Coordinates of C-alpha atoms (C1' of nucleotides) in Angstrom, one line a residue:
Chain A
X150 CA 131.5 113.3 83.2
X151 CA 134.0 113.3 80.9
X152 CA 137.9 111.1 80.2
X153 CA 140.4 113.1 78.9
X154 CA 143.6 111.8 77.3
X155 CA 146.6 113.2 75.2
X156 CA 146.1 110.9 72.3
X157 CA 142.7 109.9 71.0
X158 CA 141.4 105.8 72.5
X159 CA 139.5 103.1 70.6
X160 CA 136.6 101.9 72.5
X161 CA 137.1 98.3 73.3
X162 CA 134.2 96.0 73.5
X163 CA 133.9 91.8 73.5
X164 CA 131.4 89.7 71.9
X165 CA 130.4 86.5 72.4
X166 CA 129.1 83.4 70.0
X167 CA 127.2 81.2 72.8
X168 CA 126.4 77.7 71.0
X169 CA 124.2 75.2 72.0
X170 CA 122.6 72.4 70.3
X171 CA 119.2 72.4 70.1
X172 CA 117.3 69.5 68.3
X173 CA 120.3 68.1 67.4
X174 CA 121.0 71.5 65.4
X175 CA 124.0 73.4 66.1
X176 CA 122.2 77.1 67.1
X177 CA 123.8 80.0 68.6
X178 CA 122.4 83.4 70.4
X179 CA 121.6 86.4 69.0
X180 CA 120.6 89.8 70.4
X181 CA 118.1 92.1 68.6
X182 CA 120.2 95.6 68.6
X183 CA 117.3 98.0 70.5
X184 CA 119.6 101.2 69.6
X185 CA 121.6 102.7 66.8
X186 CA 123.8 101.8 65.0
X187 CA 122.3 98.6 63.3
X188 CA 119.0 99.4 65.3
X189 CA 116.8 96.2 64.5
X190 CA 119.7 93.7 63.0
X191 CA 120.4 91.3 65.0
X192 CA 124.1 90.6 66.7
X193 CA 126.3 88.8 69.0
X194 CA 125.7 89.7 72.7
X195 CA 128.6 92.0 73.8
X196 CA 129.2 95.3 74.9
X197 CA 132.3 98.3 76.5
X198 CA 134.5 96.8 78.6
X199 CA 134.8 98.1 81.8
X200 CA 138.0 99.3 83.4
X201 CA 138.6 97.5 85.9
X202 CA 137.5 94.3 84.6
X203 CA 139.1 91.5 82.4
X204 CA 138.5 91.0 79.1
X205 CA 136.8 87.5 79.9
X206 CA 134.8 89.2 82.6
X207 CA 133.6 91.7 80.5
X208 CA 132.4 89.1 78.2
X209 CA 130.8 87.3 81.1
X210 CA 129.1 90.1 82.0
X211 CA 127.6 91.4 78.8
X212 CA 126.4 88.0 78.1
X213 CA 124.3 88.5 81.7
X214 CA 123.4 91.7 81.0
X215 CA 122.1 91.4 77.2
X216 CA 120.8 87.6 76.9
X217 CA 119.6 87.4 80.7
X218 CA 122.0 84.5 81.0
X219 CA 122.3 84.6 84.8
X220 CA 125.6 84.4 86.4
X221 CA 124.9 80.8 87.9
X222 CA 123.9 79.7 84.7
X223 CA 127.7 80.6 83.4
X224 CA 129.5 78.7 86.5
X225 CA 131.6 76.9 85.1
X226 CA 131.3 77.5 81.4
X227 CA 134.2 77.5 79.3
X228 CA 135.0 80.9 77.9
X229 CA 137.6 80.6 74.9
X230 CA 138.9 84.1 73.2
X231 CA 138.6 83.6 69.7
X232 CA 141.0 87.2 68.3
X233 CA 140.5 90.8 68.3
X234 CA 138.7 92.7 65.4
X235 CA 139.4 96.1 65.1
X236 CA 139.8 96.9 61.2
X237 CA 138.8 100.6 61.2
X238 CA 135.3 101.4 60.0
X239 CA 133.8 98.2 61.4
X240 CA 131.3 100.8 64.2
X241 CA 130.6 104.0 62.3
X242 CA 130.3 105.5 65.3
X243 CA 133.9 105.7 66.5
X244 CA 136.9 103.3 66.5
X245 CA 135.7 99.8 68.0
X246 CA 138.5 97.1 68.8
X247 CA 136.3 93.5 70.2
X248 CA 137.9 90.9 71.9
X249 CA 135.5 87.7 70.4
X250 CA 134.8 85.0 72.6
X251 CA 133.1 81.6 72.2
X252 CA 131.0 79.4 74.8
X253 CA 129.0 76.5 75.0
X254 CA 126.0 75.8 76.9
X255 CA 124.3 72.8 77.7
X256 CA 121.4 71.4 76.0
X257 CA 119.1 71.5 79.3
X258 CA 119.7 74.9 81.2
X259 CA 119.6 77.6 78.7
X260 CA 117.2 80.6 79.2
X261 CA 117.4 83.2 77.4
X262 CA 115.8 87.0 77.9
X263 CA 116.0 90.4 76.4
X264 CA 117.1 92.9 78.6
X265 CA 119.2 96.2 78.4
X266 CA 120.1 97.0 75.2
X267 CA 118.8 94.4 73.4
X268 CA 115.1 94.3 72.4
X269 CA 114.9 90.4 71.9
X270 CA 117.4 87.4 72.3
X271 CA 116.8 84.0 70.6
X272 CA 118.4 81.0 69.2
X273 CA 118.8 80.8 65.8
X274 CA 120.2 77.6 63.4
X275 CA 123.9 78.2 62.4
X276 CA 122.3 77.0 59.3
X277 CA 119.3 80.0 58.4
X278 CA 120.8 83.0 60.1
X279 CA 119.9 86.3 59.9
X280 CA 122.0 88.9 58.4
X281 CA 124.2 90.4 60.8
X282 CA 125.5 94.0 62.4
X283 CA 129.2 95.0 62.3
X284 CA 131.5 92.5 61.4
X285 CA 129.7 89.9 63.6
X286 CA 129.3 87.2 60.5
X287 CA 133.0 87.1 60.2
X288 CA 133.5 86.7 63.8
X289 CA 130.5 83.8 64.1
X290 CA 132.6 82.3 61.0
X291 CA 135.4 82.1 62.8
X292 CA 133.7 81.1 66.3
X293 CA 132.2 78.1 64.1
X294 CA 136.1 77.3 62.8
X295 CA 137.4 77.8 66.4
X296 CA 134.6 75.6 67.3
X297 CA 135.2 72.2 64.5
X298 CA 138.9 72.7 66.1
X299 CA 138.1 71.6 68.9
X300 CA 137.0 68.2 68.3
X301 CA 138.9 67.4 65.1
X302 CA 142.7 68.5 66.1
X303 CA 144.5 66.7 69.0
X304 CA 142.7 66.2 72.4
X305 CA 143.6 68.9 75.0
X306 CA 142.4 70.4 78.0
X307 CA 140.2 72.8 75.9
X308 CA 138.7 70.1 73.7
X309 CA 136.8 68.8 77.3
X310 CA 134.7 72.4 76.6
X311 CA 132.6 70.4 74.0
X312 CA 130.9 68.4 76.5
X313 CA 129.6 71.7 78.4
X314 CA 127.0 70.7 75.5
X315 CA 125.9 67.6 77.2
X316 CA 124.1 67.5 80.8
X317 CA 126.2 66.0 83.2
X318 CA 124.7 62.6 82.8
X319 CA 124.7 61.5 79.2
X320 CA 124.8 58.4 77.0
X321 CA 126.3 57.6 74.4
X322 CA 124.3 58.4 71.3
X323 CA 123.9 61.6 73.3
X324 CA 127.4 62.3 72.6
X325 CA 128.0 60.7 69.2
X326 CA 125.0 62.7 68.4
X327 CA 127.0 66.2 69.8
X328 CA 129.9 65.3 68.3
X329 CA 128.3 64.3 64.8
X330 CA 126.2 67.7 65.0
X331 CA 129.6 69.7 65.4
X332 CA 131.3 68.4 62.8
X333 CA 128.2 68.6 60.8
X334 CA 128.9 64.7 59.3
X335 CA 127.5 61.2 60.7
X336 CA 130.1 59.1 62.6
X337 CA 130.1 55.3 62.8
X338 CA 128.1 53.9 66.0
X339 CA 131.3 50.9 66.6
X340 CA 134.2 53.4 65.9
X341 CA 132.4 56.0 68.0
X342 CA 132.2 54.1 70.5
X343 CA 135.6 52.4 70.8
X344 CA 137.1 55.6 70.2
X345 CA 135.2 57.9 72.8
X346 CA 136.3 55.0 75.1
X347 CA 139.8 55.1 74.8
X348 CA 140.0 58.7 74.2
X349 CA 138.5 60.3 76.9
X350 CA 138.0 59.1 80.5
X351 CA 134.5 58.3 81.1
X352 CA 133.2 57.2 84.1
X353 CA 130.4 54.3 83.6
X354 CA 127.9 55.3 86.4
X355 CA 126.4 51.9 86.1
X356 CA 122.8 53.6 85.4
X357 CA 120.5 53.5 82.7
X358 CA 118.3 55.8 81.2
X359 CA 114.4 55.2 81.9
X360 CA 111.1 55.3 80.1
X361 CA 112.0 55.5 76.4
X362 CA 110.6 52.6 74.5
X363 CA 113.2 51.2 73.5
X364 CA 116.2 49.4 75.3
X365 CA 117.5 51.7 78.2
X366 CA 121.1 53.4 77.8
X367 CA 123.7 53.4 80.5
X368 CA 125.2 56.9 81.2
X369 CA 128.0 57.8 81.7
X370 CA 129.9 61.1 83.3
X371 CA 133.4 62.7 81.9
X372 CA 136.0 62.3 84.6
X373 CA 138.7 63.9 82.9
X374 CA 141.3 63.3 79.6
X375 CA 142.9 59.7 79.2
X376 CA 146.7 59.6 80.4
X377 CA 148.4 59.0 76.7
X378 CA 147.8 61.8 74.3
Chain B
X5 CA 145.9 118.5 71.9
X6 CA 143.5 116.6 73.9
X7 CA 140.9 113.6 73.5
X8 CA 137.6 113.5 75.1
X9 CA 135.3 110.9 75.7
X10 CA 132.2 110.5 77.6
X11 CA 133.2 106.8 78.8
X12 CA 136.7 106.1 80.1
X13 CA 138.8 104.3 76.9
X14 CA 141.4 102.1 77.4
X15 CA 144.3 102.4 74.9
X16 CA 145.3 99.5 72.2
X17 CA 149.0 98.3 71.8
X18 CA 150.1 95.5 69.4
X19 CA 153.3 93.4 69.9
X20 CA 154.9 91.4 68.2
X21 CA 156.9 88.0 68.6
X22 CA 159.4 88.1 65.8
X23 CA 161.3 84.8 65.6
X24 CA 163.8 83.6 63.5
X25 CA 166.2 80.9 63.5
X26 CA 170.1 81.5 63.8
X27 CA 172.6 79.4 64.2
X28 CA 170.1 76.2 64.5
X29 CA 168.5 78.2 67.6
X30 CA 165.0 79.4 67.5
X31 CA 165.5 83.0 68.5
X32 CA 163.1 86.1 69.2
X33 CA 163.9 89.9 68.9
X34 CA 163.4 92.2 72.1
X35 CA 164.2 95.7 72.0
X36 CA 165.4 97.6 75.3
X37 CA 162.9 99.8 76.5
X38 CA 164.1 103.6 76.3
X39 CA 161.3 105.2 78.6
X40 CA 159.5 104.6 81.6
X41 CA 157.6 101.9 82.9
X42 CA 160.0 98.9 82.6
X43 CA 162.8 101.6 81.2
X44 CA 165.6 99.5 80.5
X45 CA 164.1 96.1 80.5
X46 CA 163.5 93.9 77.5
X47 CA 160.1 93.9 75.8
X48 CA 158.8 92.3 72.5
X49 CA 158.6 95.5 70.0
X50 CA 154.8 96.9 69.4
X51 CA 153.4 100.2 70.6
X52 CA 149.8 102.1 70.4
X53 CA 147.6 101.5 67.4
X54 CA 147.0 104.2 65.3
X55 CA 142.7 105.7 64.7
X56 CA 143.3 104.8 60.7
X57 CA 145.1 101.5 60.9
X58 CA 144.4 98.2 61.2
X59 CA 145.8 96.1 64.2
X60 CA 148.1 94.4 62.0
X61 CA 149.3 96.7 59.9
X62 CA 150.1 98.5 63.3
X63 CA 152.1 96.2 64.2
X64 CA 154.1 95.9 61.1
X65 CA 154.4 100.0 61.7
X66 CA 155.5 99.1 65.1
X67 CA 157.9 96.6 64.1
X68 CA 159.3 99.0 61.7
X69 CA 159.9 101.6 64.0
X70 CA 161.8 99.8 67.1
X71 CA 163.4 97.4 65.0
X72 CA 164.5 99.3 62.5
X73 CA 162.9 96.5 60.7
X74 CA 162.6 98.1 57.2
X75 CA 158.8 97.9 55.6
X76 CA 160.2 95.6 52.2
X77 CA 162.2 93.4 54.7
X78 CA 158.3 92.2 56.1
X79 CA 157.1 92.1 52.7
X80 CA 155.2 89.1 52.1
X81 CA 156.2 88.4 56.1
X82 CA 153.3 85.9 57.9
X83 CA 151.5 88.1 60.4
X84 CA 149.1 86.2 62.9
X85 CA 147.3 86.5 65.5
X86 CA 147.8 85.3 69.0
X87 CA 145.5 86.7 71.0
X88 CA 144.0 90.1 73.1
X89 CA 146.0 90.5 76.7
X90 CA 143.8 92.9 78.5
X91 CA 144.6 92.2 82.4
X92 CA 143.6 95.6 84.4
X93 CA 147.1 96.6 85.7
X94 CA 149.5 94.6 83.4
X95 CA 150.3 98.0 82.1
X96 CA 151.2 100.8 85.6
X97 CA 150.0 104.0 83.5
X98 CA 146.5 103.3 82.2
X99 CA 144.3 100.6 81.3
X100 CA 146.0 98.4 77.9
X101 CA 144.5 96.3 76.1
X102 CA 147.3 94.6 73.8
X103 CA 147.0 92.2 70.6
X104 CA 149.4 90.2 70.2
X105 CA 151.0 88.9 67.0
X106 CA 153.9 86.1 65.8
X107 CA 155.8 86.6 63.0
X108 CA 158.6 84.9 61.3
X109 CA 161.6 85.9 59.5
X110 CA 164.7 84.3 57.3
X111 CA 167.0 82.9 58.1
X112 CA 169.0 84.9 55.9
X113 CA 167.7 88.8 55.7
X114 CA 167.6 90.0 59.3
X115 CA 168.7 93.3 60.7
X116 CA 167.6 94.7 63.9
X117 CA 168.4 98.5 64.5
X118 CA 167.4 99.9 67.2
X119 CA 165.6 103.3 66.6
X120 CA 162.6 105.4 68.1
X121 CA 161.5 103.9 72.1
X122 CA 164.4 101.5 71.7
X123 CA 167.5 101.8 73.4
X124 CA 169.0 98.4 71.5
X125 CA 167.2 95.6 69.5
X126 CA 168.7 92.4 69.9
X127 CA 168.0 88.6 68.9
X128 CA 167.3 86.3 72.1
X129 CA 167.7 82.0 72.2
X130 CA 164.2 81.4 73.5
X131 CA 166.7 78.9 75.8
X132 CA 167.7 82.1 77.6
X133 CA 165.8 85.0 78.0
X134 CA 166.1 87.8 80.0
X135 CA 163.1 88.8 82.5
X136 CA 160.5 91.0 80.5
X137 CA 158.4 93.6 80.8
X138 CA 154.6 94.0 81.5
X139 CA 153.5 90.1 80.9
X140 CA 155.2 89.7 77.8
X141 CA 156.6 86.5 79.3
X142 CA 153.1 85.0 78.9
X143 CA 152.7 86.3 75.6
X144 CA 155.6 84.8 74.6
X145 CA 154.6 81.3 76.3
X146 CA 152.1 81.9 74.2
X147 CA 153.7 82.6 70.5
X148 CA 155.8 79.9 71.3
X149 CA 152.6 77.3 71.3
X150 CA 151.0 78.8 68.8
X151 CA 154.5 78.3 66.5
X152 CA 155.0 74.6 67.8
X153 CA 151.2 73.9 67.0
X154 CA 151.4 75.6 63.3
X155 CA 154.0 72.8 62.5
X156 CA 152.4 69.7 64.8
X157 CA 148.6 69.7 63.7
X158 CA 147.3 69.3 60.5
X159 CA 148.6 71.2 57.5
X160 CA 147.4 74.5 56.6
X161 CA 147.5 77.2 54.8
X162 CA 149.0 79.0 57.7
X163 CA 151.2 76.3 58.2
X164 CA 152.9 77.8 55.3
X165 CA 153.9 80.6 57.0
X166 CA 156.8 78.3 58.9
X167 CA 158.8 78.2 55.2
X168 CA 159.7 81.8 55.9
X169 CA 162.8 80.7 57.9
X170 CA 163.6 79.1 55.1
X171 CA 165.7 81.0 51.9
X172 CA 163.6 80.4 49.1
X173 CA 165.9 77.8 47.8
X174 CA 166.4 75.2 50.6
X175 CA 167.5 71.4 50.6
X176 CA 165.7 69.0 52.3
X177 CA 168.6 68.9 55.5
X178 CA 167.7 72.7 56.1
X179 CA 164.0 71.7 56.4
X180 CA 164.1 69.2 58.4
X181 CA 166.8 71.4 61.1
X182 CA 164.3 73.6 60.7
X183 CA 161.5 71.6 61.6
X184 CA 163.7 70.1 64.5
X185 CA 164.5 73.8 66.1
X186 CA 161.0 74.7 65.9
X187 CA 158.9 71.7 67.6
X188 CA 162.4 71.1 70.1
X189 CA 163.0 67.2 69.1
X190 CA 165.1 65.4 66.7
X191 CA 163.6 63.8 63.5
X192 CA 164.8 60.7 61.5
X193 CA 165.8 61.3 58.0
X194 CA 164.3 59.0 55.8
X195 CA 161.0 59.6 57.3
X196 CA 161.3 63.3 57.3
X197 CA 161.9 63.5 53.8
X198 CA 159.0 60.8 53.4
X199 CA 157.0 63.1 54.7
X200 CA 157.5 66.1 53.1
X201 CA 157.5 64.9 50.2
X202 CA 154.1 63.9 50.9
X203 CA 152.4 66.4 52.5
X204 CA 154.1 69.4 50.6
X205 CA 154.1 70.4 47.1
X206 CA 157.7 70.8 46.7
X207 CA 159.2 71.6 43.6
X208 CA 162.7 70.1 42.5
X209 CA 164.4 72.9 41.4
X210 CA 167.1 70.3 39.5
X211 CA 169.6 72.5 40.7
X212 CA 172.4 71.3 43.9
X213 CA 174.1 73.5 46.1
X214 CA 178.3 73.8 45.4
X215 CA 181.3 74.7 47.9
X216 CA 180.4 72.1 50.4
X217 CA 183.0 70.1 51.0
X218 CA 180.7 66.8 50.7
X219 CA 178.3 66.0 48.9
X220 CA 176.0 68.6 46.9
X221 CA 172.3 69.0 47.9
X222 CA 169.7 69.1 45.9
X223 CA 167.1 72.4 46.0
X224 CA 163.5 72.8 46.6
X225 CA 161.1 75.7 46.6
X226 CA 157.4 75.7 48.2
X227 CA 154.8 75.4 45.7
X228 CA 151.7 75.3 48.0
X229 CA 149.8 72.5 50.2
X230 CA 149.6 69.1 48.6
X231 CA 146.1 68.4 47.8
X232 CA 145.1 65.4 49.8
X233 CA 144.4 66.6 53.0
Chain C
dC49 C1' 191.7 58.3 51.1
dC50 C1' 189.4 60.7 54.6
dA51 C1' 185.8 63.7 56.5
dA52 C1' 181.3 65.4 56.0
dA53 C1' 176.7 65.6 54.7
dA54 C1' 173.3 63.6 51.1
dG55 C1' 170.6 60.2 49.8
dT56 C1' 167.8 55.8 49.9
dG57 C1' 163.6 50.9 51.6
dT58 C1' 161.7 47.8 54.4
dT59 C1' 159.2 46.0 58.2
dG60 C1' 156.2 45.9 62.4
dG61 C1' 152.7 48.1 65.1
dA62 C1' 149.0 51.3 66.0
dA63 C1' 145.0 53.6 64.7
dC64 C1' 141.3 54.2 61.7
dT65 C1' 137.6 52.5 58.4
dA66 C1' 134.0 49.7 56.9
dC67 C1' 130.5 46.7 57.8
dA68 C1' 125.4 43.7 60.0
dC69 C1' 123.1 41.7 63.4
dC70 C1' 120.9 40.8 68.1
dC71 C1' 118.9 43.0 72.6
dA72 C1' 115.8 45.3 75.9
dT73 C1' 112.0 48.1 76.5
dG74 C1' 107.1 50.2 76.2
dA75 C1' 103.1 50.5 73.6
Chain D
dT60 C1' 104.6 41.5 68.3
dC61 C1' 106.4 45.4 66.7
dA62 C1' 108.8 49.7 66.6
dT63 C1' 112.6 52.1 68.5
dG64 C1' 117.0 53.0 69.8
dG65 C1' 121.1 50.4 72.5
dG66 C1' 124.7 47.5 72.1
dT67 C1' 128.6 44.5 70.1
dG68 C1' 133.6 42.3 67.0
dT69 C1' 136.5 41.6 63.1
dA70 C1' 139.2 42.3 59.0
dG71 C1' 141.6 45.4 55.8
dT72 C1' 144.1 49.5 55.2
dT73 C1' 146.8 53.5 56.1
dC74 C1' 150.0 55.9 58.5
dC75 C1' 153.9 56.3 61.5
dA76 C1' 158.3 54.8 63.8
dA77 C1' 162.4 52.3 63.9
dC78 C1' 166.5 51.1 61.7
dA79 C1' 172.2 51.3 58.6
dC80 C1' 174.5 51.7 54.7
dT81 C1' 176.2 53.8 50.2
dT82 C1' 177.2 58.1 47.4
dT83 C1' 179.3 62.4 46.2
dT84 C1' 182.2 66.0 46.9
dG85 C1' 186.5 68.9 48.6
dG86 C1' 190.7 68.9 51.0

DNA sequence: CCAAAAGTGTTGGAACTACACCCATGA
DNA sequence: TCATGGGTGTAGTTCCAACACTTTTGG
């Protein structure tokens, strides 16, 4: 079947930089390309967006298809569009326009699997990554960028995204150790503290953590922002 | 002459939020569309991308043509990127995926002509706009944020980019009215010019404006960011 | 001399930084 | 009892907000 139209289209695809933190390392997801162009370098997940689909649900869905991230494992994840890419020549196939998104899994639940299109999916260290198809190093640089924004500017609504990193129950050198491994630099334990306390609503569950040797943490849960900005 | 393609393709626009300040109002351009769908509504300028160019410099061609806005006029003009709108059915005819983009002009060089697609061109108080087309309403919501938050968070090189309202020779008083139009709320004085002076290399022209009848002003120019962070 | 905008310092509070020791647990 | 990470307060500094009067010019 073929489309027809009086002037010539781009294609429009997304692509998506899916963080997590592994091992206290900042590491994101990559797909091995199984076809030309770029056969065998690796890239973000993303793919054509559909027609009748958003630009977000595209995303979500390519992310599905390609890592086999499955759809319950994306409830509820924050998708943030990063910008568009379309400089001419950047698919030598034909005229490519992506919409780049960014996400951020949690430390526990993260599977990833190879499936259509892609011949392998893994994790890799922001710090030793491979070299990359298309523009995609550009677009991970500014997905990294987008990323440090988050938890340096001003608290918003958006900033809350960084704790998709942490499981729901977490303490608090769990989350100085987040924060400290997005910003890439060591925060103080005191000023941490104080200032995670008065910036963000937590909610003390009055548990602690279990069978470490060492003295047990309480945990906490994020109920929402604090009132004053 | 016809385009074929073996998956449907959505078309790309770019438009553009083109804001200036007059008369101490923060002001955007809309044209009037000439054409069907939304004929004779307002719209932000912008129009199909072209196979060869680059999203922005599409929508400086764009700007150009339903503006009137002449190509040295947006010499050395800020372009930046908002975001990709790509809602199925925000456009009636086919599937469009738009970028959107914010730029800023003088205060002093501005001309709108209406020309190709635009029935008029006209400046608009963001205080009182008239109902748009497609969703350019939210895109505009959304220049607007991106504008307030370019002066508001931490200085950067793209903060720069709000000196274009400004001549190149300004005084400290059209800085700061400037400052005041665009984040919406009165400053003090003595800390305004504080902070300038501290967080902008500004040069002292040793020059004062003349003709007032009060006291003369003395001029600046923008050298770049101050070092210190 | 009057109107109109330019220019100029100080003080209090809030927020951030730096810094060192004791505690609870499991092995 | 020791190793490991959890937990706590204070003092100095920096940054921001509030606030009112004098100066220079043209009419």
């Amino acid at each position: 079947m073929a489309f027809t139209y009086d002037y010539p289209h781009p294609a429009v695809t997304t692509d998506i930089a899916v963080f997590s933190i592994i091992e206290d390392a900042l590491h994101v997801a990559l797909i091995e390309r199984a076809a030309d162009p770029f056969k065998g370098s690796w890239a973000l997940p993303g793919g054509f967006v559909n027609m009748d689909e958003d630009l977000i649900d595209g995303a979500r869905r390519e992310l599905a298809e390609e890592a086999g991230v499955t759809p319950d494992q994306l409830d509820g994840l924050p998708f943030m569009q990063i910008g568009a890419y379309g400089r001419p020549g950047r698919d030598p196939r034909e005229r490519v326009i992506t919409v780049a998104f960014l996400t951020l899994v949690p430390m526990d639940r993260v599977k990833l699997v190879a499936s259509t299109d892609a011949a392998k999916a893994e994790w890799f260290t922001m710090d030793d990554l491979p070299p990359l198809a298309f523009d995609h190093a550009d677009i991970l640089t500014s997905a990294r960028e987008a990323l440090s924004k988050l938890v340096s500017t001003t608290l918003t609504e958006e900033a809350k995204a960084v704790f998709s990193f942490l499981p729901q129950e977490f303490t608090l050198s769990q989350a100085q150790t987040m924060f400290e491994t997005i910003q890439g630099q060591p925060l103080e334990k005191r000023n941490f503290r104080k200032w995670i306390q008065t910036h963000w609503d937590l909610e003390d569950l009055k548990k602690k953590t279990q069978g470490g040797r060492h003295r047990p943490a309480a945990l906490y849960a994020l109920n929402g922002l604090s009132k004053q900005s």
